[in-house]
Amino acid sequence: MVGKVQIRSQFDLLNELTQLFIDDISEYEYSSAHYYQLPDINSNDEKNIPSIIETTRLSGEIAQKSILKAYTDIYKKPGLSSRVLKRHPGILILKNADKKALTARIHQLNKAKAAFKECVLSIDNNNARFEAVHNAVPNLITLAAYRKVHFETDSPFSLRFTWMHKHATKTLTKKMALAMLEKSANYSNPRMIDQHNWQSLVAQEQRRVASLPEKEKLRIRRPTRVSPQVNIRYTATNRYHVSAALPFILINPEPDVKIGRLSDYIKPQSHPRKREYDYVIDRLYLEQIDK
């Protein structure tokens, strides 16, 4: 079984490579640096889904410093949420960089991140995993440490920022759904209602699921917080997008690349043609797949 020493060893390698990567990109000249500062999320507000997210655009030297600092933002901070992670959208456009050496460094760092994640997730039990990581690296936010560094060495037509709405999806059988409800019925501290009313609510949900056909396909489609992303476009058909949780590195591009800005997020009004979901269980976002 993976222990404290192995986790710490993998983390130390990741940490060392992160610092080497920061040293590398700080030594190269840059033609442009933009960083979008997002509001901190307090622990008390982590369950609230914002309808507006204001961005503060930094440019030049202050943006470069914020970008470099973003790659080491992997520890819990007093009073701030460790469940809703701070995002660091930004772009650093390097010029005259050693493309081959820097590309190798980033691949090396991302490989170390993947190895650290694999090491941590090899511990099956959630509680045991938390204790092992906490003992090896106190106050570490593992999801922040896992974040991949995204970059591009070819010169795209444009690079723009947008906000993405995502859903966390999980498919399950009727049997799996009933087992999940049985487990939740035994929770000792349900939120907002007393234990008796909680168990009555879960019992109603169990009856609803039990009434479905045995081979019914179900899915939990839970909305998650909106998050910034980077859209990289070469042509109308050759484009892709990646997370903007960390600043994007553009290495030695042509000077005519079009760079967009990350605007404030304002929750859109519901579209009249938007699908209305008819959930089997509203609180779980549990729906029938082939209704």
PDB file of C-alpha atoms in Angstrom:
ATOM      1  CA  MET A   1       0.000   0.000   0.000  1.00  0.00           C
ATOM      2  CA  VAL A   2       1.161   3.531  -0.811  1.00  0.00           C
ATOM      3  CA  GLY A   3       2.428   5.301   2.286  1.00  0.00           C
ATOM      4  CA  LYS A   4       3.575   8.698   3.474  1.00  0.00           C
ATOM      5  CA  VAL A   5       7.125   8.301   2.145  1.00  0.00           C
ATOM      6  CA  GLN A   6       6.003   7.471  -1.404  1.00  0.00           C
ATOM      7  CA  ILE A   7       3.489  10.323  -1.514  1.00  0.00           C
ATOM      8  CA  ARG A   8       6.053  12.775  -0.178  1.00  0.00           C
ATOM      9  CA  SER A   9       8.668  11.563  -2.631  1.00  0.00           C
ATOM     10  CA  GLN A  10       6.331  11.981  -5.612  1.00  0.00           C
ATOM     11  CA  PHE A  11       5.259  15.392  -4.343  1.00  0.00           C
ATOM     12  CA  ASP A  12       8.844  16.582  -3.846  1.00  0.00           C
ATOM     13  CA  LEU A  13       9.619  15.677  -7.468  1.00  0.00           C
ATOM     14  CA  LEU A  14       6.518  17.541  -8.647  1.00  0.00           C
ATOM     15  CA  ASN A  15       7.449  20.534  -6.507  1.00  0.00           C
ATOM     16  CA  GLU A  16      11.030  20.586  -7.791  1.00  0.00           C
ATOM     17  CA  LEU A  17       9.929  20.413 -11.421  1.00  0.00           C
ATOM     18  CA  THR A  18       7.357  23.149 -10.849  1.00  0.00           C
ATOM     19  CA  GLN A  19      10.087  25.461  -9.560  1.00  0.00           C
ATOM     20  CA  LEU A  20      12.385  24.606 -12.461  1.00  0.00           C
ATOM     21  CA  PHE A  21       9.527  25.336 -14.878  1.00  0.00           C
ATOM     22  CA  ILE A  22       8.893  28.709 -13.190  1.00  0.00           C
ATOM     23  CA  ASP A  23      12.604  29.522 -13.330  1.00  0.00           C
ATOM     24  CA  ASP A  24      12.634  28.681 -17.042  1.00  0.00           C
ATOM     25  CA  ILE A  25       9.686  30.832 -18.097  1.00  0.00           C
ATOM     26  CA  SER A  26      10.758  33.735 -15.880  1.00  0.00           C
ATOM     27  CA  GLU A  27      14.108  33.907 -17.685  1.00  0.00           C
ATOM     28  CA  TYR A  28      12.611  34.168 -21.164  1.00  0.00           C
ATOM     29  CA  GLU A  29      11.453  37.420 -22.693  1.00  0.00           C
ATOM     30  CA  TYR A  30       7.731  37.833 -23.100  1.00  0.00           C
ATOM     31  CA  SER A  31       5.832  39.930 -25.628  1.00  0.00           C
ATOM     32  CA  SER A  32       2.589  39.918 -23.687  1.00  0.00           C
ATOM     33  CA  ALA A  33       1.276  38.871 -20.289  1.00  0.00           C
ATOM     34  CA  HIS A  34      -2.339  39.035 -19.117  1.00  0.00           C
ATOM     35  CA  TYR A  35      -3.790  37.632 -15.911  1.00  0.00           C
ATOM     36  CA  TYR A  36      -7.443  37.696 -14.857  1.00  0.00           C
ATOM     37  CA  GLN A  37      -7.874  37.931 -11.126  1.00  0.00           C
ATOM     38  CA  LEU A  38     -11.044  36.210  -9.894  1.00  0.00           C
ATOM     39  CA  PRO A  39     -12.712  36.759  -6.506  1.00  0.00           C
ATOM     40  CA  ASP A  40     -11.647  34.552  -3.604  1.00  0.00           C
ATOM     41  CA  ILE A  41     -14.303  32.134  -2.366  1.00  0.00           C
ATOM     42  CA  ASN A  42     -14.814  31.966   1.371  1.00  0.00           C
ATOM     43  CA  SER A  43     -15.608  28.663   3.071  1.00  0.00           C
ATOM     44  CA  ASN A  44     -19.073  29.976   3.996  1.00  0.00           C
ATOM     45  CA  ASP A  45     -19.874  30.770   0.356  1.00  0.00           C
ATOM     46  CA  GLU A  46     -18.630  27.582  -1.308  1.00  0.00           C
ATOM     47  CA  LYS A  47     -22.161  26.182  -1.784  1.00  0.00           C
ATOM     48  CA  ASN A  48     -23.498  29.365  -3.360  1.00  0.00           C
ATOM     49  CA  ILE A  49     -23.500  29.390  -7.162  1.00  0.00           C
ATOM     50  CA  PRO A  50     -22.678  32.940  -8.311  1.00  0.00           C
ATOM     51  CA  SER A  51     -24.724  34.619 -11.034  1.00  0.00           C
ATOM     52  CA  ILE A  52     -21.974  37.205 -11.597  1.00  0.00           C
ATOM     53  CA  ILE A  53     -18.184  36.764 -11.468  1.00  0.00           C
ATOM     54  CA  GLU A  54     -16.151  39.919 -11.875  1.00  0.00           C
ATOM     55  CA  THR A  55     -12.704  39.741 -13.422  1.00  0.00           C
ATOM     56  CA  THR A  56      -9.797  42.116 -12.837  1.00  0.00           C
ATOM     57  CA  ARG A  57      -7.409  42.244 -15.794  1.00  0.00           C
ATOM     58  CA  LEU A  58      -3.725  42.650 -15.029  1.00  0.00           C
ATOM     59  CA  SER A  59      -1.124  43.207 -17.735  1.00  0.00           C
ATOM     60  CA  GLY A  60       2.624  43.461 -18.098  1.00  0.00           C
ATOM     61  CA  GLU A  61       5.028  42.835 -15.232  1.00  0.00           C
ATOM     62  CA  ILE A  62       2.361  42.574 -12.524  1.00  0.00           C
ATOM     63  CA  ALA A  63       0.515  40.004 -14.665  1.00  0.00           C
ATOM     64  CA  GLN A  64       3.718  38.013 -15.232  1.00  0.00           C
ATOM     65  CA  LYS A  65       4.341  37.857 -11.477  1.00  0.00           C
ATOM     66  CA  SER A  66       0.761  36.716 -10.851  1.00  0.00           C
ATOM     67  CA  ILE A  67       1.110  34.073 -13.566  1.00  0.00           C
ATOM     68  CA  LEU A  68       4.315  32.674 -12.057  1.00  0.00           C
ATOM     69  CA  LYS A  69       2.726  32.625  -8.599  1.00  0.00           C
ATOM     70  CA  ALA A  70      -0.350  30.784  -9.887  1.00  0.00           C
ATOM     71  CA  TYR A  71       1.587  27.574 -10.536  1.00  0.00           C
ATOM     72  CA  THR A  72       2.384  27.207  -6.828  1.00  0.00           C
ATOM     73  CA  ASP A  73      -1.122  27.944  -5.526  1.00  0.00           C
ATOM     74  CA  ILE A  74      -1.780  24.434  -4.219  1.00  0.00           C
ATOM     75  CA  TYR A  75      -2.234  24.890  -0.454  1.00  0.00           C
ATOM     76  CA  LYS A  76      -5.243  25.653   1.718  1.00  0.00           C
ATOM     77  CA  LYS A  77      -5.553  29.220   2.939  1.00  0.00           C
ATOM     78  CA  PRO A  78      -7.271  30.250   6.183  1.00  0.00           C
ATOM     79  CA  GLY A  79     -10.897  31.194   5.645  1.00  0.00           C
ATOM     80  CA  LEU A  80     -10.929  30.304   1.949  1.00  0.00           C
ATOM     81  CA  SER A  81     -12.697  27.319   0.431  1.00  0.00           C
ATOM     82  CA  SER A  82     -10.632  24.233  -0.331  1.00  0.00           C
ATOM     83  CA  ARG A  83     -13.566  22.610  -2.144  1.00  0.00           C
ATOM     84  CA  VAL A  84     -14.058  25.313  -4.767  1.00  0.00           C
ATOM     85  CA  LEU A  85     -10.590  25.855  -6.157  1.00  0.00           C
ATOM     86  CA  LYS A  86      -9.225  29.222  -7.216  1.00  0.00           C
ATOM     87  CA  ARG A  87      -8.838  29.490 -10.984  1.00  0.00           C
ATOM     88  CA  HIS A  88      -5.983  31.400 -12.583  1.00  0.00           C
ATOM     89  CA  PRO A  89      -6.925  32.329 -16.153  1.00  0.00           C
ATOM     90  CA  GLY A  90      -4.172  34.117 -17.994  1.00  0.00           C
ATOM     91  CA  ILE A  91      -1.768  33.976 -20.899  1.00  0.00           C
ATOM     92  CA  LEU A  92       1.986  34.413 -21.117  1.00  0.00           C
ATOM     93  CA  ILE A  93       3.321  34.885 -24.649  1.00  0.00           C
ATOM     94  CA  LEU A  94       7.027  34.083 -24.789  1.00  0.00           C
ATOM     95  CA  LYS A  95       9.441  35.164 -27.498  1.00  0.00           C
ATOM     96  CA  ASN A  96      12.861  33.798 -28.395  1.00  0.00           C
ATOM     97  CA  ALA A  97      12.368  30.892 -25.981  1.00  0.00           C
ATOM     98  CA  ASP A  98      14.171  27.580 -26.397  1.00  0.00           C
ATOM     99  CA  LYS A  99      11.102  25.787 -27.727  1.00  0.00           C
ATOM    100  CA  LYS A 100      12.549  22.283 -27.515  1.00  0.00           C
ATOM    101  CA  ALA A 101      13.885  22.652 -23.967  1.00  0.00           C
ATOM    102  CA  LEU A 102      10.772  24.359 -22.616  1.00  0.00           C
ATOM    103  CA  THR A 103       8.451  21.824 -24.239  1.00  0.00           C
ATOM    104  CA  ALA A 104      10.461  19.001 -22.667  1.00  0.00           C
ATOM    105  CA  ARG A 105      10.263  20.725 -19.268  1.00  0.00           C
ATOM    106  CA  ILE A 106       6.478  21.126 -19.432  1.00  0.00           C
ATOM    107  CA  HIS A 107       5.988  17.517 -20.522  1.00  0.00           C
ATOM    108  CA  GLN A 108       8.234  16.426 -17.647  1.00  0.00           C
ATOM    109  CA  LEU A 109       6.200  18.485 -15.169  1.00  0.00           C
ATOM    110  CA  ASN A 110       2.828  17.243 -16.454  1.00  0.00           C
ATOM    111  CA  LYS A 111       4.103  13.674 -16.294  1.00  0.00           C
ATOM    112  CA  ALA A 112       5.096  14.211 -12.633  1.00  0.00           C
ATOM    113  CA  LYS A 113       1.648  15.641 -11.907  1.00  0.00           C
ATOM    114  CA  ALA A 114       0.006  12.570 -13.450  1.00  0.00           C
ATOM    115  CA  ALA A 115       2.292  10.246 -11.466  1.00  0.00           C
ATOM    116  CA  PHE A 116       1.492  12.059  -8.212  1.00  0.00           C
ATOM    117  CA  LYS A 117      -2.234  11.799  -8.941  1.00  0.00           C
ATOM    118  CA  GLU A 118      -1.908   8.089  -9.708  1.00  0.00           C
ATOM    119  CA  CYS A 119       0.030   7.566  -6.469  1.00  0.00           C
ATOM    120  CA  VAL A 120      -2.635   9.308  -4.376  1.00  0.00           C
ATOM    121  CA  LEU A 121      -5.614   7.667  -6.087  1.00  0.00           C
ATOM    122  CA  SER A 122      -4.092   4.209  -5.643  1.00  0.00           C
ATOM    123  CA  ILE A 123      -5.418   4.448  -2.070  1.00  0.00           C
ATOM    124  CA  ASP A 124      -9.004   3.252  -2.506  1.00  0.00           C
ATOM    125  CA  ASN A 125     -10.489   4.397   0.791  1.00  0.00           C
ATOM    126  CA  ASN A 126     -11.338   8.112   0.834  1.00  0.00           C
ATOM    127  CA  ASN A 127     -10.598   8.586   4.528  1.00  0.00           C
ATOM    128  CA  ALA A 128      -7.310   6.694   4.317  1.00  0.00           C
ATOM    129  CA  ARG A 129      -6.351   8.725   1.243  1.00  0.00           C
ATOM    130  CA  PHE A 130      -7.070  12.028   2.996  1.00  0.00           C
ATOM    131  CA  GLU A 131      -5.051  11.026   6.067  1.00  0.00           C
ATOM    132  CA  ALA A 132      -2.120   9.796   3.982  1.00  0.00           C
ATOM    133  CA  VAL A 133      -1.911  12.992   1.914  1.00  0.00           C
ATOM    134  CA  HIS A 134      -2.451  15.253   4.945  1.00  0.00           C
ATOM    135  CA  ASN A 135       0.333  13.504   6.855  1.00  0.00           C
ATOM    136  CA  ALA A 136       2.716  13.595   3.894  1.00  0.00           C
ATOM    137  CA  VAL A 137       1.995  17.152   2.712  1.00  0.00           C
ATOM    138  CA  PRO A 138      -0.011  19.180   5.254  1.00  0.00           C
ATOM    139  CA  ASN A 139      -2.608  21.600   3.845  1.00  0.00           C
ATOM    140  CA  LEU A 140      -2.135  20.410   0.258  1.00  0.00           C
ATOM    141  CA  ILE A 141      -5.133  20.680  -2.084  1.00  0.00           C
ATOM    142  CA  THR A 142      -4.562  17.641  -4.269  1.00  0.00           C
ATOM    143  CA  LEU A 143      -6.854  18.745  -7.105  1.00  0.00           C
ATOM    144  CA  ALA A 144      -4.834  21.948  -7.432  1.00  0.00           C
ATOM    145  CA  ALA A 145      -1.583  19.967  -7.562  1.00  0.00           C
ATOM    146  CA  TYR A 146      -2.997  17.727 -10.313  1.00  0.00           C
ATOM    147  CA  ARG A 147      -3.695  20.632 -12.685  1.00  0.00           C
ATOM    148  CA  LYS A 148      -2.014  20.266 -16.041  1.00  0.00           C
ATOM    149  CA  VAL A 149       0.023  23.081 -17.573  1.00  0.00           C
ATOM    150  CA  HIS A 150      -1.373  23.839 -21.044  1.00  0.00           C
ATOM    151  CA  PHE A 151       0.750  25.381 -23.771  1.00  0.00           C
ATOM    152  CA  GLU A 152       1.117  25.714 -27.529  1.00  0.00           C
ATOM    153  CA  THR A 153       4.199  25.865 -29.733  1.00  0.00           C
ATOM    154  CA  ASP A 154       2.463  26.325 -33.088  1.00  0.00           C
ATOM    155  CA  SER A 155       1.116  29.756 -33.914  1.00  0.00           C
ATOM    156  CA  PRO A 156      -2.718  29.723 -33.888  1.00  0.00           C
ATOM    157  CA  PHE A 157      -5.035  32.173 -35.620  1.00  0.00           C
ATOM    158  CA  SER A 158      -6.570  33.198 -32.302  1.00  0.00           C
ATOM    159  CA  LEU A 159      -6.636  32.459 -28.603  1.00  0.00           C
ATOM    160  CA  ARG A 160      -9.737  33.547 -26.712  1.00  0.00           C
ATOM    161  CA  PHE A 161     -11.225  33.115 -23.249  1.00  0.00           C
ATOM    162  CA  THR A 162     -14.777  32.043 -22.469  1.00  0.00           C
ATOM    163  CA  TRP A 163     -16.847  30.709 -19.591  1.00  0.00           C
ATOM    164  CA  MET A 164     -17.945  27.071 -19.713  1.00  0.00           C
ATOM    165  CA  HIS A 165     -20.931  25.455 -18.057  1.00  0.00           C
ATOM    166  CA  LYS A 166     -20.160  21.847 -17.190  1.00  0.00           C
ATOM    167  CA  HIS A 167     -22.052  18.921 -15.715  1.00  0.00           C
ATOM    168  CA  ALA A 168     -20.639  16.113 -13.604  1.00  0.00           C
ATOM    169  CA  THR A 169     -22.233  12.983 -15.025  1.00  0.00           C
ATOM    170  CA  LYS A 170     -22.417   9.442 -13.718  1.00  0.00           C
ATOM    171  CA  THR A 171     -24.416   6.555 -15.161  1.00  0.00           C
ATOM    172  CA  LEU A 172     -25.847   3.896 -12.892  1.00  0.00           C
ATOM    173  CA  THR A 173     -28.327   1.044 -12.772  1.00  0.00           C
ATOM    174  CA  LYS A 174     -31.518   0.889 -10.763  1.00  0.00           C
ATOM    175  CA  LYS A 175     -29.761  -1.384  -8.267  1.00  0.00           C
ATOM    176  CA  MET A 176     -26.890   1.091  -7.866  1.00  0.00           C
ATOM    177  CA  ALA A 177     -29.316   3.987  -7.350  1.00  0.00           C
ATOM    178  CA  LEU A 178     -31.195   2.083  -4.632  1.00  0.00           C
ATOM    179  CA  ALA A 179     -27.919   1.186  -2.901  1.00  0.00           C
ATOM    180  CA  MET A 180     -26.891   4.844  -2.972  1.00  0.00           C
ATOM    181  CA  LEU A 181     -30.206   5.889  -1.431  1.00  0.00           C
ATOM    182  CA  GLU A 182     -29.931   3.196   1.238  1.00  0.00           C
ATOM    183  CA  LYS A 183     -26.549   4.574   2.207  1.00  0.00           C
ATOM    184  CA  SER A 184     -27.766   8.181   2.307  1.00  0.00           C
ATOM    185  CA  ALA A 185     -30.716   7.209   4.525  1.00  0.00           C
ATOM    186  CA  ASN A 186     -28.228   6.432   7.293  1.00  0.00           C
ATOM    187  CA  TYR A 187     -26.550   9.826   7.251  1.00  0.00           C
ATOM    188  CA  SER A 188     -26.571  11.071  10.831  1.00  0.00           C
ATOM    189  CA  ASN A 189     -26.486  14.806  10.183  1.00  0.00           C
ATOM    190  CA  PRO A 190     -28.713  15.679   7.247  1.00  0.00           C
ATOM    191  CA  ARG A 191     -28.774  19.341   6.355  1.00  0.00           C
ATOM    192  CA  MET A 192     -31.722  21.563   7.229  1.00  0.00           C
ATOM    193  CA  ILE A 193     -34.198  18.866   8.350  1.00  0.00           C
ATOM    194  CA  ASP A 194     -34.326  16.457  11.258  1.00  0.00           C
ATOM    195  CA  GLN A 195     -33.427  12.789  11.001  1.00  0.00           C
ATOM    196  CA  HIS A 196     -37.027  11.532  10.898  1.00  0.00           C
ATOM    197  CA  ASN A 197     -38.039  13.830   8.038  1.00  0.00           C
ATOM    198  CA  TRP A 198     -34.814  13.057   6.214  1.00  0.00           C
ATOM    199  CA  GLN A 199     -35.460   9.317   6.316  1.00  0.00           C
ATOM    200  CA  SER A 200     -39.060   9.869   5.190  1.00  0.00           C
ATOM    201  CA  LEU A 201     -37.800  11.867   2.221  1.00  0.00           C
ATOM    202  CA  VAL A 202     -35.281   9.184   1.250  1.00  0.00           C
ATOM    203  CA  ALA A 203     -37.970   6.484   1.621  1.00  0.00           C
ATOM    204  CA  GLN A 204     -40.138   8.346  -0.906  1.00  0.00           C
ATOM    205  CA  GLU A 205     -37.197   8.523  -3.292  1.00  0.00           C
ATOM    206  CA  GLN A 206     -36.514   4.813  -2.849  1.00  0.00           C
ATOM    207  CA  ARG A 207     -40.125   3.991  -3.750  1.00  0.00           C
ATOM    208  CA  ARG A 208     -39.886   6.186  -6.824  1.00  0.00           C
ATOM    209  CA  VAL A 209     -36.743   4.419  -8.042  1.00  0.00           C
ATOM    210  CA  ALA A 210     -38.086   0.980  -7.089  1.00  0.00           C
ATOM    211  CA  SER A 211     -41.109   1.551  -9.343  1.00  0.00           C
ATOM    212  CA  LEU A 212     -38.877   1.875 -12.427  1.00  0.00           C
ATOM    213  CA  PRO A 213     -38.273  -1.086 -14.761  1.00  0.00           C
ATOM    214  CA  GLU A 214     -35.427  -3.358 -13.667  1.00  0.00           C
ATOM    215  CA  LYS A 215     -33.225  -2.552 -16.663  1.00  0.00           C
ATOM    216  CA  GLU A 216     -33.822   1.197 -16.525  1.00  0.00           C
ATOM    217  CA  LYS A 217     -30.734   3.274 -17.355  1.00  0.00           C
ATOM    218  CA  LEU A 218     -30.198   6.199 -15.016  1.00  0.00           C
ATOM    219  CA  ARG A 219     -27.820   9.118 -14.911  1.00  0.00           C
ATOM    220  CA  ILE A 220     -26.831  11.777 -12.416  1.00  0.00           C
ATOM    221  CA  ARG A 221     -26.224  14.996 -14.317  1.00  0.00           C
ATOM    222  CA  ARG A 222     -25.220  17.503 -11.691  1.00  0.00           C
ATOM    223  CA  PRO A 223     -24.434  21.070 -12.766  1.00  0.00           C
ATOM    224  CA  THR A 224     -21.075  22.370 -11.577  1.00  0.00           C
ATOM    225  CA  ARG A 225     -19.722  25.875 -11.205  1.00  0.00           C
ATOM    226  CA  VAL A 226     -19.004  27.798 -14.344  1.00  0.00           C
ATOM    227  CA  SER A 227     -15.277  27.886 -15.103  1.00  0.00           C
ATOM    228  CA  PRO A 228     -12.995  29.790 -17.485  1.00  0.00           C
ATOM    229  CA  GLN A 229     -11.500  28.079 -20.498  1.00  0.00           C
ATOM    230  CA  VAL A 230      -9.129  28.896 -23.339  1.00  0.00           C
ATOM    231  CA  ASN A 231     -10.217  28.401 -26.943  1.00  0.00           C
ATOM    232  CA  ILE A 232      -7.352  27.894 -29.406  1.00  0.00           C
ATOM    233  CA  ARG A 233      -8.276  28.232 -33.069  1.00  0.00           C
ATOM    234  CA  TYR A 234      -6.206  27.498 -36.171  1.00  0.00           C
ATOM    235  CA  THR A 235      -9.018  27.235 -38.728  1.00  0.00           C
ATOM    236  CA  ALA A 236     -12.788  26.935 -38.591  1.00  0.00           C
ATOM    237  CA  THR A 237     -12.454  23.158 -38.247  1.00  0.00           C
ATOM    238  CA  ASN A 238      -9.100  22.936 -36.459  1.00  0.00           C
ATOM    239  CA  ARG A 239      -9.711  24.238 -32.958  1.00  0.00           C
ATOM    240  CA  TYR A 240      -9.760  22.985 -29.390  1.00  0.00           C
ATOM    241  CA  HIS A 241     -10.324  24.219 -25.864  1.00  0.00           C
ATOM    242  CA  VAL A 242      -8.664  23.543 -22.520  1.00  0.00           C
ATOM    243  CA  SER A 243      -9.201  24.568 -18.927  1.00  0.00           C
ATOM    244  CA  ALA A 244      -7.999  28.007 -17.883  1.00  0.00           C
ATOM    245  CA  ALA A 245      -7.497  26.896 -14.282  1.00  0.00           C
ATOM    246  CA  LEU A 246      -3.816  27.731 -14.828  1.00  0.00           C
ATOM    247  CA  PRO A 247      -2.299  30.362 -17.153  1.00  0.00           C
ATOM    248  CA  PHE A 248      -1.743  29.288 -20.749  1.00  0.00           C
ATOM    249  CA  ILE A 249       1.778  29.470 -22.222  1.00  0.00           C
ATOM    250  CA  LEU A 250       2.135  30.460 -25.876  1.00  0.00           C
ATOM    251  CA  ILE A 251       5.684  29.824 -27.106  1.00  0.00           C
ATOM    252  CA  ASN A 252       7.214  31.959 -29.885  1.00  0.00           C
ATOM    253  CA  PRO A 253       4.019  32.671 -31.856  1.00  0.00           C
ATOM    254  CA  GLU A 254       3.675  34.928 -34.894  1.00  0.00           C
ATOM    255  CA  PRO A 255       2.952  38.547 -33.961  1.00  0.00           C
ATOM    256  CA  ASP A 256      -0.481  38.576 -35.621  1.00  0.00           C
ATOM    257  CA  VAL A 257      -2.141  36.029 -33.292  1.00  0.00           C
ATOM    258  CA  LYS A 258      -5.455  37.451 -32.111  1.00  0.00           C
ATOM    259  CA  ILE A 259      -5.693  37.391 -28.304  1.00  0.00           C
ATOM    260  CA  GLY A 260      -9.079  37.761 -26.638  1.00  0.00           C
ATOM    261  CA  ARG A 261     -10.049  38.909 -23.153  1.00  0.00           C
ATOM    262  CA  LEU A 262     -11.922  37.169 -20.356  1.00  0.00           C
ATOM    263  CA  SER A 263     -15.028  39.221 -19.690  1.00  0.00           C
ATOM    264  CA  ASP A 264     -17.052  39.222 -16.486  1.00  0.00           C
ATOM    265  CA  TYR A 265     -19.334  36.231 -16.147  1.00  0.00           C
ATOM    266  CA  ILE A 266     -23.034  37.061 -16.105  1.00  0.00           C
ATOM    267  CA  LYS A 267     -25.410  34.132 -15.815  1.00  0.00           C
ATOM    268  CA  PRO A 268     -27.485  33.996 -19.004  1.00  0.00           C
ATOM    269  CA  GLN A 269     -31.251  34.087 -18.946  1.00  0.00           C
ATOM    270  CA  SER A 270     -32.893  30.715 -19.593  1.00  0.00           C
ATOM    271  CA  HIS A 271     -33.467  30.184 -23.276  1.00  0.00           C
ATOM    272  CA  PRO A 272     -37.101  29.386 -24.214  1.00  0.00           C
ATOM    273  CA  ARG A 273     -35.937  26.345 -26.202  1.00  0.00           C
ATOM    274  CA  LYS A 274     -33.654  25.046 -23.455  1.00  0.00           C
ATOM    275  CA  ARG A 275     -34.532  21.542 -22.341  1.00  0.00           C
ATOM    276  CA  GLU A 276     -36.418  21.263 -19.079  1.00  0.00           C
ATOM    277  CA  TYR A 277     -35.224  18.272 -17.081  1.00  0.00           C
ATOM    278  CA  ASP A 278     -37.758  15.974 -15.490  1.00  0.00           C
ATOM    279  CA  TYR A 279     -35.714  14.391 -12.737  1.00  0.00           C
ATOM    280  CA  VAL A 280     -36.626  11.166 -10.966  1.00  0.00           C
ATOM    281  CA  ILE A 281     -34.996  12.698  -7.882  1.00  0.00           C
ATOM    282  CA  ASP A 282     -34.501  16.448  -8.048  1.00  0.00           C
ATOM    283  CA  ARG A 283     -31.958  16.807  -5.241  1.00  0.00           C
ATOM    284  CA  LEU A 284     -29.634  14.245  -6.874  1.00  0.00           C
ATOM    285  CA  TYR A 285     -30.246  15.396 -10.465  1.00  0.00           C
ATOM    286  CA  LEU A 286     -31.120  11.762 -11.164  1.00  0.00           C
ATOM    287  CA  GLU A 287     -32.775  11.261 -14.532  1.00  0.00           C
ATOM    288  CA  GLN A 288     -33.798   8.454 -16.854  1.00  0.00           C
ATOM    289  CA  ILE A 289     -31.514   8.286 -19.876  1.00  0.00           C
ATOM    290  CA  ASP A 290     -33.947   6.849 -22.425  1.00  0.00           C
ATOM    291  CA  LYS A 291     -37.185   8.357 -21.322  1.00  0.00           C
TER     292      LYS A 291
END
